CSV table of C-alpha atoms in Angstrom, one decimal:
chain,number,residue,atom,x,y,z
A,147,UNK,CA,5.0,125.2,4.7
A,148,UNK,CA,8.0,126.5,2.8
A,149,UNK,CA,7.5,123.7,0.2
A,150,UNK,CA,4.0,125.2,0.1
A,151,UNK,CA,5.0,128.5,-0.6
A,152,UNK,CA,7.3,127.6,-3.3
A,153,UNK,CA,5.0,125.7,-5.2
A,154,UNK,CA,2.5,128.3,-4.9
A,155,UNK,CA,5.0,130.8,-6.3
A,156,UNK,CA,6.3,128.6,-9.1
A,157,UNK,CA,2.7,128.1,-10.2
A,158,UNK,CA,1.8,131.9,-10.0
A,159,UNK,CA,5.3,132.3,-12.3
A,160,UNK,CA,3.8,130.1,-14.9
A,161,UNK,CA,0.7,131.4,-15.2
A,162,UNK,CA,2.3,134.5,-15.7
A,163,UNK,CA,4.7,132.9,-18.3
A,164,UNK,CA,1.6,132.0,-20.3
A,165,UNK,CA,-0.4,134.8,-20.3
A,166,UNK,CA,2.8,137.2,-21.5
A,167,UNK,CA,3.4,134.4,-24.0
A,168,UNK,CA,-0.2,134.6,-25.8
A,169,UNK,CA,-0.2,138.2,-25.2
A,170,UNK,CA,3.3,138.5,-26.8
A,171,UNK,CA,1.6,136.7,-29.4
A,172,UNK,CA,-1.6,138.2,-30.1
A,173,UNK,CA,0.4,141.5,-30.3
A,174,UNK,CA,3.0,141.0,-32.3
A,175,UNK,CA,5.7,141.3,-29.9
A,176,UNK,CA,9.2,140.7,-29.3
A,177,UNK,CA,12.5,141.2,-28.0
A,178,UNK,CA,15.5,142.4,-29.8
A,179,UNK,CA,19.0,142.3,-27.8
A,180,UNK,CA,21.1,145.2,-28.1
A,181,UNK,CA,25.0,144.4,-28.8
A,182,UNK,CA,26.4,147.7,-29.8
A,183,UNK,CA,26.5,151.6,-28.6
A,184,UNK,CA,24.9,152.9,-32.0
A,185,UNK,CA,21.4,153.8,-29.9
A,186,UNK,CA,23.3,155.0,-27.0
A,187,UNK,CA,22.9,156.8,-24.1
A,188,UNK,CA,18.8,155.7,-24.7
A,189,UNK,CA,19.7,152.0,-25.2
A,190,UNK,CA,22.7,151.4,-24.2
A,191,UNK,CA,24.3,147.9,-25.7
A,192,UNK,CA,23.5,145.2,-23.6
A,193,UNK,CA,19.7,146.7,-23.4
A,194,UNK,CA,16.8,144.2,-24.1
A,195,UNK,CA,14.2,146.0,-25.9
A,196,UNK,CA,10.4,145.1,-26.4
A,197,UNK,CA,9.5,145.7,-30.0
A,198,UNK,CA,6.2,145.4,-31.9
A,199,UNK,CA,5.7,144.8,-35.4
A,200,UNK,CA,3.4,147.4,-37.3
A,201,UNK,CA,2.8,148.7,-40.6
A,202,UNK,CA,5.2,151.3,-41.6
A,203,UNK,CA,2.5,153.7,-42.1
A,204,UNK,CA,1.9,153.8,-38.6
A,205,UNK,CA,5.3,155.8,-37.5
A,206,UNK,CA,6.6,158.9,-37.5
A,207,UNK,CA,9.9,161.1,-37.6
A,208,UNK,CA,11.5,160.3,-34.1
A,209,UNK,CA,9.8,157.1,-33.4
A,210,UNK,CA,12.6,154.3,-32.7
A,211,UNK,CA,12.2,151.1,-34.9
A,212,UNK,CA,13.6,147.9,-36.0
A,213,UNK,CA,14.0,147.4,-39.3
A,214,UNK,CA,15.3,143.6,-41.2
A,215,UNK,CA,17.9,143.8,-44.0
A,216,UNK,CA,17.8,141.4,-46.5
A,217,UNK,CA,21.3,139.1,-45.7
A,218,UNK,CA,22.0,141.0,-42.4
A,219,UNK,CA,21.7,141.9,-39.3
A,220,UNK,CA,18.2,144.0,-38.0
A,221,UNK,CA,19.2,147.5,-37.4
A,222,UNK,CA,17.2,149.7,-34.6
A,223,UNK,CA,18.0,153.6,-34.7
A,224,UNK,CA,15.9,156.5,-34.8
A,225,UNK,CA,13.9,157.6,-37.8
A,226,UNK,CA,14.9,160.7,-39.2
A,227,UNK,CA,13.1,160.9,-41.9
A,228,UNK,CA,9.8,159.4,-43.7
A,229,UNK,CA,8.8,159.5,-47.5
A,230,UNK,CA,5.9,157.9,-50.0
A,231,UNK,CA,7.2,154.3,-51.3
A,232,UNK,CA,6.2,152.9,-54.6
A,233,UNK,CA,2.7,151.4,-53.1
A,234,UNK,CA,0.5,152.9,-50.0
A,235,UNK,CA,1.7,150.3,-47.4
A,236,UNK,CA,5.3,151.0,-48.2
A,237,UNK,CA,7.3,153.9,-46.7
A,238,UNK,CA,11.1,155.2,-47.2
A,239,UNK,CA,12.6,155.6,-43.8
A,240,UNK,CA,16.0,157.3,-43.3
A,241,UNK,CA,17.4,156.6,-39.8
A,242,UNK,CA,20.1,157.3,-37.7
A,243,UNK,CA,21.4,155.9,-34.3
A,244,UNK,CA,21.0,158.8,-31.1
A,245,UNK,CA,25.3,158.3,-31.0
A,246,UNK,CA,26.0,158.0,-34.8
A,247,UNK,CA,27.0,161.7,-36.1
A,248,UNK,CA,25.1,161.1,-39.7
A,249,UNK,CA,22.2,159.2,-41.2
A,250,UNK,CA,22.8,155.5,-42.0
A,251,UNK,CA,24.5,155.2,-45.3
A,252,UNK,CA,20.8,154.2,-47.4
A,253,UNK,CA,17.6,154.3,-46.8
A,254,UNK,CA,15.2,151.6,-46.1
A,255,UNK,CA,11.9,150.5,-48.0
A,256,UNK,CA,9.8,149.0,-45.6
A,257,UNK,CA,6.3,147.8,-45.0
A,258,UNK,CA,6.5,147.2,-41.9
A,259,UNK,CA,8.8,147.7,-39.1
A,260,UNK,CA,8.8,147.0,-35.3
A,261,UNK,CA,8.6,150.0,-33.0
A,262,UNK,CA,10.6,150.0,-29.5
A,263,UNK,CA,8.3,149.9,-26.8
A,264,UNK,CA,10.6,150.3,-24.1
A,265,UNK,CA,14.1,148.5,-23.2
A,266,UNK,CA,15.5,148.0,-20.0
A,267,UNK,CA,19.3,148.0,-19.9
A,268,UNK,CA,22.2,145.3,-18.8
A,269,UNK,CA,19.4,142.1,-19.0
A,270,UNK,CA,21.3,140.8,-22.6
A,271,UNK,CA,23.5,139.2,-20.2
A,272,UNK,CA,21.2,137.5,-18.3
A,273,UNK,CA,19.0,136.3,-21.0
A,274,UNK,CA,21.8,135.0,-22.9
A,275,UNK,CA,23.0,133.0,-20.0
A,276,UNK,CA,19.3,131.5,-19.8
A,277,UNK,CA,20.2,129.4,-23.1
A,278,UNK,CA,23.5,128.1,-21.7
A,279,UNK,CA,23.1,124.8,-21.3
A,280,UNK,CA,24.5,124.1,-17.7
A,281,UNK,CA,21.8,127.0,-16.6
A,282,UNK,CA,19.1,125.3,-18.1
A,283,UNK,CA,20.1,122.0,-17.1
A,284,UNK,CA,20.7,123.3,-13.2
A,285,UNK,CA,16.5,125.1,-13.5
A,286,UNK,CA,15.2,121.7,-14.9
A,287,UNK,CA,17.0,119.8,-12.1
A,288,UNK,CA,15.4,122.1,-9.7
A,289,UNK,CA,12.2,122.2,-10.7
A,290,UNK,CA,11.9,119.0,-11.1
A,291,UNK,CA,13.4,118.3,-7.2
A,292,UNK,CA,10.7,120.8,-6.2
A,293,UNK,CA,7.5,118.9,-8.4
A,294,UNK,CA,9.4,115.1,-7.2
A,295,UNK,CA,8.7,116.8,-3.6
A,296,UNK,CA,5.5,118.2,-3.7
A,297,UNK,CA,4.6,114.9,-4.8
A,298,UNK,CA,6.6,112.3,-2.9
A,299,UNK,CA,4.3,110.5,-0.8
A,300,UNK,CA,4.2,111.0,2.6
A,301,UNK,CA,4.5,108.6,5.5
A,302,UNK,CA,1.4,107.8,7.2
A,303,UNK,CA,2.9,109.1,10.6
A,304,UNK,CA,2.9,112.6,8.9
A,305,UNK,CA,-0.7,112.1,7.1
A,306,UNK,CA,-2.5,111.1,10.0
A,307,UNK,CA,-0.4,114.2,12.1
A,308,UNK,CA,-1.1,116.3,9.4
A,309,UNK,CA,-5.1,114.8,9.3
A,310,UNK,CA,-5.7,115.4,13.3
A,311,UNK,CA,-4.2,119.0,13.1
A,312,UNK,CA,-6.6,119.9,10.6
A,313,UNK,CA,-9.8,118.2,12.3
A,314,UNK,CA,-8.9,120.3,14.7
A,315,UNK,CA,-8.4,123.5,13.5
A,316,UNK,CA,-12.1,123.1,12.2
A,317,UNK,CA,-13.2,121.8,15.6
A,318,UNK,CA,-12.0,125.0,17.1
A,319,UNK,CA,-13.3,127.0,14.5
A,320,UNK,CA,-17.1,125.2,14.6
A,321,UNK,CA,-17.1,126.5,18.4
């Protein structure tokens, strides 16, 4: 029964899994892992965000985004302020992170960025551990105890009890 339960619940898990991963897809979304303060007290460092990528032209002054910098880092702050760029789908976004005091030191030319949907804080951690090696190698040894198990076949004591009790719950239903 418990063995039932756990399969049913590992199998409910991955069709979740796949559904969020083609809808991850199809969207355009992602997750960006906060290590510093900059966006602090909103996303504290340590925060996993979920972004999603858009055009630039689709965001406005106070709107928190991601932007990619050519040889560096992504940077995620708040914008601050938006202008024209040199063709329609490109803006000029000044931003600023909610503890910096001033306005990162240039602004960015962008044609797209990726907008913060929402973060939840402290789950960095976690989802770092989830690469470790010794973590992955401990959830593929258990799943594949609990698949070896669901699977082993059974001695035909156990079938046949197994067999009966079910003939007989549809026995005592039928009457």
């Amino acid at each position: 029964m418990l063995g039932e339960i756990l399969l049913w619940l590992a199998a409910i898990g991955g069709v979740v899994c796949m559904v969020l991963v083609i809808v991850a897809f199809a969207a355009n979304i992602t997750l960006m892992m906060f290590r510093t303060g900059s966006m602090a007290p909103t996303i504290p460092a340590g925060s996993v965000a979920v972004v999603q990528s858009v055009a630039a032209s689709e965001v406005g002054v106070g709107d928190i985004v991601t932007v990619d910098r050519e040889g560096d880092l992504p940077v995620t702050h708040r914008i601050t302020s938006i202008s024209p760029g040199a063709v329609d789908e490109e803006r000029v976004i000044t931003m600023r992170g909610d503890a910096n005091a001033a306005d990162d030191a240039s602004p960015y030319v962008v044609r797209t960025v990726r907008v913060v949907l929402f973060s939840v804080p402290g789950v960095a951690t976690a989802i770092v551990a989830m690469g470790d090696p010794v973590v992955l190698g401990g959830l593929t040894i258990g799943a594949t105890a609990l698949v070896v198990w669901a699977f082993w076949p059974r001695s035909p004591k156990a079938l046949r009890a197994r067999s009966e009790a079910t003939r007989n719950e549809a026995t005592e239903a039928e009457r």
